[in-house]
Amino acid sequence: MHSHPEAADTLIVGAQLYDGTGAPPVERDVAIRDGRIVAIGNLSNWLAEEVIEANGRALAPGFIDVHTHDDTHVIQSPQMLPKITQGVTTVIVGNCGISASPVSLKGDPPDPMNLLGERDAFQYPTFAAYVEAVNAARPAVNVGALIGHTALRSNQMDRLDRAATAEEIDGMRAQLEEALANGALGLSSGLAYGSAFSAPTEEVMALAEPLAAAGALYTTHMRTEFDAILDAMDEAYRVGRHAHVPVVISHLKCAGPSNWGRSEEVLKSLEGARRMQPIGCDCYPYNRSSSTLDLKQVTGDIDITITWSEPHPEMAGKLVKEIAAEWGVTQQEAGKRLQPAGAVYHNMSEDDVRRILSHPATMVGSDGLPNDPLPHPRLWGAFPRVLGHYARDAKLLPLEEAVRKMTSLSAHRFGLAQRGEVHIGYHADLVLFDPARVRDAATFENPQQAADGIDAVWVNGVLTYRDGAVTGERAGHFVARGAASKGDAHGAF
Ligand code: ZN
Ligand code: CU
């Protein structure tokens, strides 16, 4: 045996290692070299350019935000502060049927594509052009991408309030296939929105057909999360069975007071389907949702906070009912006058949120809206809120299970190879945090607040955030769909 020490770029010493698999923590040192994890164990005989004393804090795989609308943000604000400050090292963009590419707009972006930016933010007629722009921006986090059904509809159709014709579906499929060939992770839909609601299930089924050959998946913001949610879930299962692809139900929730308390029934449906086909879901840890202002939801039975309004920006932060009273009009009329606008809907029950979040099939995704001037706090707080508020304080789930829902489960489902676990040979995406202090600081009133207790974040082996400040290094890049490292994509469900 040689006695000379092994060498690493970075050595993290004395950590409680949460490896991402859900296993309980163990004390370990971790060595990083050339962007990879090269050793795990007692590494006291190792040398490194930089040694970080973990002092018993938690070391975990960098968190994967599976549900984002960061499509243009990763290019325009590549430091990605809302995410890197949470320990997020990979974001998946293109959710809810809306993606920044491939897109060729004829006018202003249709609702809700306007969540991704104004007309001039859409500069990527092909997916390859988007990949190039992401890599040129050198974002702080890695970027995986879904292709939005609504984005494809808007490319191919003169109006969105009807079903696509066979020719239009062919056009959409060709664009989807270009994206899949360039590493897109799959197809997303946003069937609840007016821009896709007229698409029959058959349209989505036909569009989903090329996914299987590419090893890609289908994610869906379902046709409804209100009273007919079980039918909407059946529709999602049907698309998955038709196209032989895994399905992820986005931000699973029981929306609307008449639906509260139904999470048990909803999860039973999910479990039944999981016996037949690969299906999971994501959820954000809050009992309020957020999107553009939808007049159909302005019914007076829940509070709705306005976060932005093009004609009335001064109304941000106020409830629709307060604005209606101030103007002396009905809430519906106030909603009309505020359009286009963004909103936070007080539309879930806390019990349902907890039951869905703690289910083993549920991944954590923020659904944060980075272009909103008064964003839902999930943008800056989702991951530390699960670790601090729900795992530590409310004891809803063990910390190692919370970490699994943000790391290995997510990497396996979305086909992100060699990420999501602290494992020799894997990419060195890592987060060091203090389990006693980690907490979300973002609130509805003051949402743009960095979390507490996130001590250090490495992306591809590069220290990117430490002690509350960015280092100035940015080492993220586009990540293509890869073969799952252990088992196949189906087995991972
Ligand atoms: Zn959505
Ligand atoms: Cu979304």
PDB file of C-alpha atoms and ligand atoms in Angstrom, residues 67 69 95-96 251 367, ligand 2:
ATOM      1  CA  HIS A  67     -41.652  22.160 -10.813  1.00  0.00           C
ATOM      2  CA  HIS A  69     -41.270  28.371 -14.291  1.00  0.00           C
ATOM      3  CA  ASN A  95     -44.079  22.944 -16.489  1.00  0.00           C
ATOM      4  CA  CYS A  96     -47.850  23.441 -16.740  1.00  0.00           C
ATOM      5  CA  HIS A 251     -48.876  20.385  -7.812  1.00  0.00           C
ATOM      6  CA  ASP A 367     -43.952  26.167  -8.684  1.00  0.00           C
TER       7      ASP A 367
HETATM    8 CU    CU B   2     -46.665  25.424 -12.482  1.00  0.00          CU
END
